[in-house]
CSV table of C-alpha atoms in Angstrom, one decimal:
chain,number,residue,atom,x,y,z
A,1,MET,CA,0.0,0.0,0.0
A,2,GLU,CA,1.3,3.5,-0.9
A,3,PHE,CA,0.9,5.4,2.3
A,4,ARG,CA,2.1,8.7,0.9
A,5,ASN,CA,-0.8,8.7,-1.5
A,6,ILE,CA,-3.2,7.9,1.3
A,7,PHE,CA,-1.9,10.8,3.3
A,8,LYS,CA,-2.7,13.2,0.5
A,9,THR,CA,-6.3,12.2,0.4
A,10,HIS,CA,-7.1,13.1,4.0
A,11,LYS,CA,-8.4,16.3,5.4
A,12,VAL,CA,-6.3,18.6,7.7
A,13,PHE,CA,-6.3,17.1,11.2
A,14,SER,CA,-7.0,19.2,14.4
A,15,SER,CA,-3.7,19.8,16.2
A,16,GLY,CA,-5.6,20.0,19.5
A,17,LEU,CA,-7.0,16.5,19.0
A,18,ALA,CA,-3.6,15.2,18.1
A,19,ILE,CA,-2.0,16.5,21.3
A,20,PHE,CA,-4.9,14.9,23.3
A,21,ALA,CA,-4.3,11.5,21.6
A,22,ILE,CA,-0.5,11.6,22.3
A,23,VAL,CA,-1.0,12.4,26.0
A,24,PHE,CA,-3.8,9.8,26.4
A,25,ILE,CA,-2.1,6.9,24.6
A,26,SER,CA,1.3,7.7,26.3
A,27,THR,CA,-0.5,7.3,29.7
A,28,VAL,CA,-2.1,4.1,28.6
A,29,ILE,CA,1.1,2.4,27.5
A,30,ALA,CA,3.1,3.6,30.6
A,31,GLY,CA,2.4,0.3,32.3
A,32,ALA,CA,4.2,-1.6,29.6
A,33,GLN,CA,7.5,0.2,30.3
A,34,SER,CA,8.6,-1.8,33.3
A,35,GLY,CA,11.8,-3.8,33.6
A,36,ALA,CA,14.4,-4.5,31.0
A,37,PRO,CA,13.3,-4.9,27.4
A,38,LYS,CA,13.9,-7.8,25.1
A,39,GLN,CA,16.9,-6.6,23.0
A,40,GLU,CA,17.8,-7.6,19.4
A,41,MET,CA,20.2,-6.3,16.7
A,42,LEU,CA,19.6,-6.4,13.0
A,43,LEU,CA,22.4,-7.1,10.6
A,44,ASN,CA,22.4,-3.5,9.5
A,45,GLY,CA,23.2,-2.4,13.0
A,46,LEU,CA,19.7,-1.2,14.0
A,47,LYS,CA,19.2,-1.9,17.8
A,48,VAL,CA,15.7,-3.1,18.8
A,49,LEU,CA,14.1,-2.8,22.2
A,50,MET,CA,10.7,-4.5,22.9
A,51,TRP,CA,8.4,-4.2,25.9
A,52,SER,CA,5.3,-6.5,25.3
A,53,ASP,CA,2.2,-6.0,27.5
A,54,PRO,CA,-0.8,-8.1,26.4
A,55,LYS,CA,-3.1,-6.1,28.7
A,56,ALA,CA,-2.3,-2.7,27.0
A,57,ASP,CA,-4.9,-1.4,24.6
A,58,SER,CA,-2.4,0.3,22.3
A,59,VAL,CA,1.1,-0.1,20.9
A,60,SER,CA,3.8,2.5,20.4
A,61,VAL,CA,6.8,2.5,18.0
A,62,ARG,CA,9.6,4.9,18.6
A,63,VAL,CA,12.5,5.3,16.2
A,64,ARG,CA,15.3,7.5,17.5
A,65,ILE,CA,18.2,8.8,15.3
A,66,HIS,CA,21.1,9.5,17.6
A,67,SER,CA,22.2,12.8,15.9
A,68,GLY,CA,20.5,16.1,16.2
A,69,SER,CA,21.0,19.8,15.3
A,70,ALA,CA,24.4,19.9,17.1
A,71,PHE,CA,25.6,18.6,13.7
A,72,ASP,CA,24.1,21.4,11.7
A,73,PRO,CA,26.8,23.1,9.6
A,74,GLN,CA,27.7,26.5,10.8
A,75,GLY,CA,25.7,29.1,8.8
A,76,LYS,CA,23.2,26.4,7.8
A,77,GLU,CA,21.4,25.9,11.2
A,78,GLY,CA,18.0,24.2,10.8
A,79,VAL,CA,19.1,21.3,8.5
A,80,MET,CA,18.3,18.6,11.0
A,81,GLN,CA,15.0,20.3,12.0
A,82,MET,CA,13.9,20.4,8.3
A,83,LEU,CA,15.0,16.8,7.9
A,84,ALA,CA,12.8,15.8,10.8
A,85,ASP,CA,9.9,17.8,9.4
A,86,ASN,CA,10.4,16.1,6.0
A,87,PHE,CA,9.6,12.6,7.4
A,88,PHE,CA,5.9,13.4,7.5
A,89,PRO,CA,5.6,16.7,5.7
A,90,ASN,CA,1.9,17.4,5.9
A,91,GLU,CA,-1.0,17.3,8.4
A,92,ALA,CA,-2.7,14.5,6.4
A,93,ALA,CA,-0.1,12.1,7.8
A,94,ARG,CA,-1.2,12.9,11.3
A,95,GLU,CA,-4.8,12.3,10.3
A,96,PHE,CA,-3.8,8.9,8.9
A,97,PHE,CA,-2.3,7.9,12.2
A,98,SER,CA,-5.4,9.2,14.1
A,99,GLU,CA,-8.3,8.1,11.9
A,100,ASP,CA,-6.9,5.0,10.2
A,101,LEU,CA,-4.6,3.6,12.9
A,102,GLY,CA,-6.5,4.8,16.0
A,103,GLY,CA,-3.3,6.4,17.4
A,104,SER,CA,-1.1,9.4,17.0
A,105,LEU,CA,2.1,10.8,15.5
A,106,GLU,CA,4.8,13.0,17.0
A,107,VAL,CA,8.2,13.9,15.6
A,108,LYS,CA,10.8,15.4,18.0
A,109,ALA,CA,14.0,17.1,17.2
A,110,ASN,CA,16.6,18.7,19.4
A,111,TYR,CA,20.4,19.1,19.6
A,112,ASP,CA,21.0,15.4,20.4
A,113,TYR,CA,18.5,13.4,18.4
A,114,ILE,CA,15.5,13.1,16.1
A,115,GLU,CA,12.7,10.8,17.2
A,116,VAL,CA,9.6,9.6,15.5
A,117,VAL,CA,6.8,8.4,17.9
A,118,GLY,CA,3.8,6.6,16.4
A,119,THR,CA,1.0,4.8,18.2
A,120,SER,CA,-1.9,2.7,17.0
A,121,LYS,CA,-4.4,0.1,18.1
A,122,PRO,CA,-2.9,-3.4,18.5
A,123,GLU,CA,-4.6,-4.7,15.3
A,124,ASN,CA,-2.9,-1.9,13.3
A,125,PHE,CA,0.6,-2.7,14.6
A,126,LEU,CA,2.0,-4.0,11.3
A,127,THR,CA,0.7,-1.0,9.3
A,128,LEU,CA,2.2,1.3,12.0
A,129,LEU,CA,5.6,-0.3,11.5
A,130,GLU,CA,5.4,-0.2,7.8
A,131,THR,CA,4.3,3.5,7.7
A,132,ILE,CA,7.1,4.6,9.9
A,133,SER,CA,9.7,2.5,8.1
A,134,THR,CA,8.7,4.0,4.8
A,135,ALA,CA,9.1,7.5,6.1
A,136,VAL,CA,12.3,7.1,8.1
A,137,ALA,CA,14.3,4.3,6.5
A,138,ASN,CA,13.6,5.5,2.9
A,139,PRO,CA,12.7,9.2,3.2
A,140,GLN,CA,11.6,10.9,0.0
A,141,ILE,CA,13.4,14.2,-0.4
A,142,ASP,CA,12.7,16.4,-3.4
A,143,LYS,CA,12.6,20.1,-4.3
A,144,GLU,CA,8.9,20.5,-4.0
A,145,THR,CA,8.6,19.0,-0.5
A,146,THR,CA,11.7,20.8,0.7
A,147,THR,CA,10.2,24.1,-0.4
A,148,ARG,CA,7.0,23.4,1.5
A,149,VAL,CA,8.9,22.2,4.6
A,150,ARG,CA,11.2,25.2,4.5
A,151,ALA,CA,8.2,27.6,4.2
A,152,ALA,CA,6.5,26.0,7.2
A,153,LEU,CA,9.7,26.3,9.3
A,154,LEU,CA,10.2,29.9,8.3
A,155,LYS,CA,6.7,30.7,9.5
A,156,LYS,CA,7.4,29.1,12.9
A,157,LEU,CA,10.6,31.1,13.2
A,158,GLU,CA,8.9,34.4,12.4
A,159,LEU,CA,6.6,33.8,15.4
A,160,LEU,CA,9.4,32.6,17.6
A,161,GLU,CA,11.7,35.5,16.8
A,162,ALA,CA,8.9,37.9,17.8
A,163,ASP,CA,8.7,36.2,21.2
A,164,PRO,CA,10.8,38.0,23.9
A,165,ALA,CA,11.2,34.7,25.8
A,166,TYR,CA,12.6,32.9,22.8
A,167,VAL,CA,14.9,35.9,22.0
A,168,ALA,CA,16.2,35.8,25.6
A,169,ASP,CA,16.8,32.0,25.5
A,170,THR,CA,18.7,32.0,22.3
A,171,ALA,CA,20.7,35.1,23.3
A,172,VAL,CA,21.9,33.7,26.6
A,173,ALA,CA,22.8,30.4,25.0
A,174,SER,CA,24.9,32.3,22.4
A,175,ARG,CA,26.4,34.4,25.2
A,176,LEU,CA,27.4,31.2,27.0
A,177,PHE,CA,28.6,29.0,24.1
A,178,GLY,CA,29.4,31.4,21.2
A,179,THR,CA,29.5,29.4,18.0
A,180,PHE,CA,29.7,26.0,19.8
A,181,PRO,CA,26.6,24.0,18.6
A,182,TYR,CA,24.6,24.6,21.8
A,183,GLY,CA,25.0,28.4,21.3
A,184,ARG,CA,23.3,28.2,17.9
A,185,PRO,CA,19.5,28.1,17.6
A,186,GLN,CA,18.4,24.5,17.4
A,187,MET,CA,15.7,25.3,14.7
A,188,GLY,CA,18.0,27.7,12.9
A,189,THR,CA,17.3,31.3,12.1
A,190,ILE,CA,15.3,32.9,9.3
A,191,GLY,CA,18.6,33.8,7.6
A,192,SER,CA,20.1,30.3,7.9
A,193,VAL,CA,16.9,28.4,6.9
A,194,GLU,CA,16.4,30.5,3.8
A,195,LYS,CA,19.7,29.2,2.5
A,196,LEU,CA,18.8,25.5,2.8
A,197,ASP,CA,17.7,23.4,-0.2
A,198,PHE,CA,17.0,19.8,-0.8
A,199,ALA,CA,20.7,19.0,-1.4
A,200,ASP,CA,21.4,19.9,2.2
A,201,LEU,CA,18.7,17.5,3.4
A,202,VAL,CA,20.0,14.7,1.1
A,203,ASP,CA,23.5,15.1,2.5
A,204,ALA,CA,22.3,15.0,6.1
A,205,THR,CA,20.2,11.9,5.4
A,206,ARG,CA,23.2,10.1,3.9
A,207,ARG,CA,25.4,11.0,6.9
A,208,PHE,CA,23.0,10.6,9.8
A,209,ILE,CA,19.7,8.8,8.9
A,210,THR,CA,21.3,5.3,8.9
A,211,ALA,CA,20.3,2.0,10.6
A,212,ASP,CA,23.5,1.8,12.8
A,213,ASN,CA,22.8,5.3,14.1
A,214,ALA,CA,19.3,4.5,15.3
A,215,THR,CA,17.3,2.5,17.9
A,216,ILE,CA,13.7,1.3,17.7
A,217,ALA,CA,11.6,0.8,20.8
A,218,VAL,CA,8.3,-1.0,20.6
A,219,ILE,CA,6.0,-0.8,23.7
A,220,GLY,CA,2.5,-2.2,24.3
A,221,ASN,CA,0.2,-4.9,23.1
A,222,PHE,CA,2.0,-6.8,20.4
A,223,ASP,CA,3.4,-10.3,19.9
A,224,ARG,CA,7.1,-10.1,20.4
A,225,SER,CA,8.1,-12.8,17.9
A,226,LEU,CA,5.8,-11.3,15.2
A,227,GLY,CA,7.0,-7.8,16.0
A,228,PHE,CA,10.7,-8.7,15.6
A,229,ARG,CA,10.0,-10.5,12.3
A,230,ALA,CA,8.1,-7.4,11.1
A,231,ILE,CA,10.9,-5.1,12.1
A,232,ARG,CA,13.4,-7.2,10.2
A,233,ARG,CA,11.1,-7.1,7.1
A,234,TYR,CA,10.4,-3.4,7.2
A,235,PHE,CA,13.7,-2.0,8.6
A,236,GLY,CA,16.1,-4.7,7.4
A,237,GLY,CA,16.8,-2.9,4.1
A,238,TRP,CA,17.7,0.3,5.9
A,239,LEU,CA,21.3,1.2,4.9
A,240,LYS,CA,24.0,1.5,7.4
A,241,SER,CA,26.6,4.3,7.4
A,242,ASP,CA,29.9,4.0,5.6
A,243,LYS,CA,31.6,6.0,8.4
A,244,LYS,CA,30.9,7.3,11.8
A,245,ILE,CA,30.5,11.0,12.5
A,246,PRO,CA,32.1,11.9,15.9
A,247,SER,CA,30.1,13.9,18.4
A,248,THR,CA,33.1,15.9,19.5
A,249,PHE,CA,33.5,19.7,19.0
A,250,LYS,CA,36.0,22.3,20.1
A,251,GLN,CA,35.1,23.5,23.5
A,252,PRO,CA,33.7,27.1,23.7
A,253,ASP,CA,35.7,29.9,25.2
A,254,GLU,CA,34.8,31.4,28.6
A,255,PRO,CA,31.7,33.6,28.3
A,256,SER,CA,31.6,37.3,29.1
A,257,THR,CA,29.9,38.1,32.4
A,258,THR,CA,28.8,41.6,31.5
A,259,LEU,CA,25.1,42.0,31.3
A,260,LEU,CA,23.9,42.0,27.6
A,261,LYS,CA,20.8,44.1,26.9
A,262,ILE,CA,18.7,43.4,23.9
A,263,ALA,CA,15.7,45.3,22.5
A,264,SER,CA,12.5,43.4,23.1
A,265,PRO,CA,10.3,42.7,20.1
A,266,LYS,CA,7.4,43.6,22.4
A,267,SER,CA,7.9,46.8,24.3
A,268,GLU,CA,5.7,45.9,27.2
A,269,THR,CA,7.5,42.6,27.9
A,270,ALA,CA,10.9,42.0,29.5
A,271,GLU,CA,12.9,38.8,30.2
A,272,LEU,CA,15.9,38.0,32.3
A,273,ARG,CA,18.2,35.1,31.7
A,274,PHE,CA,21.3,33.8,33.6
A,275,ALA,CA,23.2,30.7,32.6
A,276,VAL,CA,26.3,28.7,33.6
A,277,ARG,CA,27.9,25.6,32.1
A,278,GLY,CA,26.3,22.4,33.3
A,279,SER,CA,26.7,18.7,33.1
A,280,SER,CA,26.4,16.2,30.2
A,281,ARG,CA,23.4,13.9,30.0
A,282,GLY,CA,25.6,10.8,30.6
A,283,GLY,CA,27.9,12.4,33.1
A,284,LYS,CA,28.3,11.0,36.7
A,285,ASP,CA,26.9,14.3,38.2
A,286,PHE,CA,23.8,14.5,36.0
A,287,ALA,CA,21.4,13.3,38.7
A,288,THR,CA,23.0,15.8,41.1
A,289,SER,CA,22.6,18.6,38.6
A,290,MET,CA,18.9,17.8,38.1
A,291,ILE,CA,18.2,17.9,41.8
A,292,PHE,CA,20.4,21.1,42.2
A,293,ALA,CA,18.3,22.9,39.5
A,294,ALA,CA,15.0,22.0,41.2
A,295,MET,CA,16.4,23.3,44.6
A,296,VAL,CA,17.6,26.6,43.1
A,297,GLU,CA,14.2,27.1,41.4
A,298,SER,CA,12.4,26.5,44.7
A,299,ARG,CA,14.7,29.0,46.6
A,300,LEU,CA,14.6,31.6,43.9
A,301,LYS,CA,10.8,31.6,43.7
A,302,THR,CA,10.7,32.6,47.4
A,303,ARG,CA,13.2,35.4,47.1
A,304,VAL,CA,12.1,37.4,44.1
A,305,PRO,CA,9.1,39.7,44.3
A,306,SER,CA,6.0,37.5,44.7
A,307,ALA,CA,4.4,39.1,41.6
A,308,TYR,CA,7.2,37.6,39.5
A,309,ALA,CA,7.7,34.2,41.2
A,310,GLY,CA,5.4,32.5,38.7
A,311,GLY,CA,7.7,33.5,35.9
A,312,VAL,CA,10.8,31.9,37.5
A,313,SER,CA,12.2,28.6,36.3
A,314,VAL,CA,15.5,26.8,36.6
A,315,SER,CA,16.4,23.9,34.2
A,316,ASN,CA,19.3,21.7,33.6
A,317,ARG,CA,19.7,21.6,29.8
A,318,ALA,CA,22.1,18.6,29.5
A,319,HIS,CA,23.2,17.2,26.1
A,320,VAL,CA,25.7,14.7,24.8
A,321,LEU,CA,28.3,17.2,25.8
A,322,PRO,CA,28.0,19.5,28.9
A,323,GLY,CA,25.1,21.9,28.5
A,324,MET,CA,23.9,24.6,30.8
A,325,ILE,CA,22.0,25.5,34.0
A,326,LEU,CA,19.5,28.1,32.8
A,327,ILE,CA,17.6,30.5,35.1
A,328,ARG,CA,14.6,32.2,33.4
A,329,MET,CA,12.5,35.1,34.7
A,330,ASP,CA,9.9,37.1,33.0
A,331,ALA,CA,9.2,40.5,34.4
A,332,ALA,CA,7.6,43.8,33.8
A,333,ARG,CA,9.8,46.2,31.8
A,334,GLU,CA,10.0,48.8,34.6
A,335,ILE,CA,11.9,46.4,37.0
A,336,VAL,CA,14.6,45.4,34.5
A,337,GLY,CA,17.6,47.6,34.8
A,338,SER,CA,17.2,48.0,38.5
A,339,ALA,CA,16.4,44.4,39.3
A,340,ASP,CA,18.8,42.5,37.1
A,341,SER,CA,21.8,43.1,39.3
A,342,ASN,CA,19.6,42.3,42.4
A,343,VAL,CA,18.5,39.0,40.9
A,344,GLU,CA,22.1,38.1,40.0
A,345,SER,CA,23.2,38.9,43.6
A,346,THR,CA,20.3,36.8,44.9
A,347,ILE,CA,21.4,33.9,42.7
A,348,THR,CA,25.0,34.2,44.0
A,349,LYS,CA,23.7,34.2,47.6
A,350,ILE,CA,21.5,31.2,47.0
A,351,LEU,CA,24.4,29.2,45.7
A,352,SER,CA,26.6,30.2,48.7
A,353,GLU,CA,24.1,29.1,51.3
A,354,PRO,CA,24.1,25.3,52.1
A,355,PHE,CA,21.0,23.4,51.1
A,356,SER,CA,19.0,21.5,53.7
A,357,ARG,CA,17.7,17.9,53.9
A,358,LEU,CA,14.1,19.1,53.5
A,359,GLU,CA,15.1,20.9,50.3
A,360,LEU,CA,16.8,17.8,49.0
A,361,ASP,CA,13.8,15.6,49.7
A,362,ALA,CA,11.4,18.0,48.0
A,363,ALA,CA,13.7,18.4,44.9
A,364,ARG,CA,14.2,14.6,44.7
A,365,ARG,CA,10.4,14.1,44.5
A,366,ILE,CA,10.1,16.6,41.7
A,367,VAL,CA,12.9,15.0,39.6
A,368,LYS,CA,11.5,11.5,40.1
A,369,ASN,CA,8.1,12.6,39.0
A,370,GLU,CA,9.6,14.1,35.9
A,371,GLN,CA,11.3,10.8,35.2
A,372,LEU,CA,8.1,8.8,35.7
A,373,GLU,CA,6.3,11.1,33.1
A,374,ARG,CA,9.0,10.3,30.6
A,375,GLY,CA,8.9,6.5,31.1
A,376,LEU,CA,11.6,3.8,31.3
A,377,ALA,CA,11.7,3.4,27.5
A,378,SER,CA,13.0,7.0,27.2
A,379,ILE,CA,15.8,6.2,29.6
A,380,TRP,CA,16.8,3.2,27.5
A,381,LEU,CA,16.8,5.2,24.3
A,382,ASP,CA,18.8,7.9,26.1
A,383,SER,CA,21.4,5.3,27.0
A,384,ASP,CA,22.2,4.9,23.3
A,385,THR,CA,22.0,8.6,22.5
A,386,PHE,CA,24.1,9.7,25.4
A,387,LYS,CA,26.3,6.7,25.8
A,388,PHE,CA,25.8,5.6,29.4
A,389,GLU,CA,25.5,2.0,30.6
A,390,LYS,CA,22.9,0.4,32.9
A,391,PRO,CA,19.8,2.5,32.0
A,392,GLU,CA,17.8,1.3,35.0
A,393,ALA,CA,20.6,2.2,37.4
A,394,HIS,CA,20.9,5.6,35.7
A,395,ALA,CA,17.1,6.1,36.1
A,396,SER,CA,17.4,5.5,39.9
A,397,ALA,CA,20.5,7.6,40.4
A,398,VAL,CA,18.5,10.4,41.9
A,399,ASP,CA,17.9,8.1,44.9
A,400,ASN,CA,21.6,8.0,45.7
A,401,VAL,CA,22.3,11.8,45.5
A,402,SER,CA,23.4,13.0,49.0
A,403,LEU,CA,23.2,16.5,50.5
A,404,GLY,CA,27.0,16.6,50.3
A,405,ASP,CA,26.8,15.9,46.5
A,406,VAL,CA,24.4,18.8,46.0
A,407,ASN,CA,26.3,21.3,48.2
A,408,GLY,CA,29.6,20.3,46.5
A,409,TYR,CA,28.0,20.8,43.0
A,410,ALA,CA,26.6,24.2,44.1
A,411,GLU,CA,30.1,25.3,45.2
A,412,ARG,CA,31.5,24.3,41.8
A,413,VAL,CA,28.7,26.2,39.9
A,414,ARG,CA,29.2,29.3,42.1
A,415,LYS,CA,32.8,29.6,40.8
A,416,LEU,CA,31.8,29.4,37.1
A,417,PRO,CA,31.4,32.5,34.9
A,418,MET,CA,27.7,33.4,34.5
A,419,ALA,CA,26.2,34.7,31.3
A,420,ALA,CA,23.5,37.3,31.8
A,421,VAL,CA,20.9,38.7,29.3
A,422,ALA,CA,18.1,41.2,29.7
A,423,VAL,CA,15.5,41.6,26.9
A,424,VAL,CA,14.0,45.0,27.5
A,425,SER,CA,12.2,47.9,25.7
A,426,PRO,CA,14.4,49.6,23.1
A,427,ARG,CA,15.0,52.8,25.1
A,428,SER,CA,16.3,50.7,28.0
A,429,THR,CA,19.1,49.1,26.0
A,430,SER,CA,21.1,52.3,25.6
């Protein structure tokens, strides 16, 4: 069956309904993600993970490509995002997954990987596998589709680049990392995406969209023997790479610690950002850094003016290589300029004060809940992307983080140079 022709015959699907389906089915299949999966390896190097649960009322197929936009050529940022968008380049595909398969479709792309997540009813499992394999293992890239995908991405970027929060996030990342991959916008810029054509996507496909650079995870109600035979049939012809692309880059220089002020695209809105270098996703201090970020957020919310506490967040953006601890705060324009230095001194004070056992226990609960929402299958896929062993032990590492670990990590972070950005009204930047 030619699924690309089927996609074109369907109506545009409601994005709100698609999001609901993704959330609902993800919750249903969560019970299948327990314990170690059955593991197999195809001759082309594709790794297979299978969690079978006869009681589940759905099945999920996740194909992860272990390369993301960190590999975008400098000046051509957005290649990997466009490549991800090219797998299912129209809304009719989502309608096919929803109406014909009784499931959903989601395509994720970030600095570290591209992942296609498709779900269906158990009786449509083979069609689900075939549909995803057609799109991922043998992507159709041509000038017409590339033009359409590029236009859609440019439209998204126009909206994003008019958002003060997005401007602040990208500016502080650039301030912290410079031209290092994590300092360049993951989705590209309007200027970089306009330069891209189908030849760039073909080259990226040849280099990164290969069987030995991918893992497939199947979760839910399916017969494991039948599932593996079907995976060999549909994905067995996927070509492997002729050479490996190393995930190493020249480390960035130390960032400037001088506050950078940028004109806000919305004069009535202001944003503050502070960032320091963080840990890698597979690093031994990753669990500590996650708990640390949750503890700093909790403290900071209690020490900024209450009117702005809701706009405060602290996240650990870890990647294959060390990422950043990002502190975000949205604020009214009138407080920026007088408050930015106060916020920075508050952050410094927070890091210099020892954390307590109560803070540790509360943060640990937050991080564990976040892990539960992601599911064990994500941890196993992460182990291939970020190159760490014993996924189940990695998932439970937060239980072993001590108060001494967190206070020691805070002391190291306090000594790091901090990048600071304020997005303010144009007259405040002078």
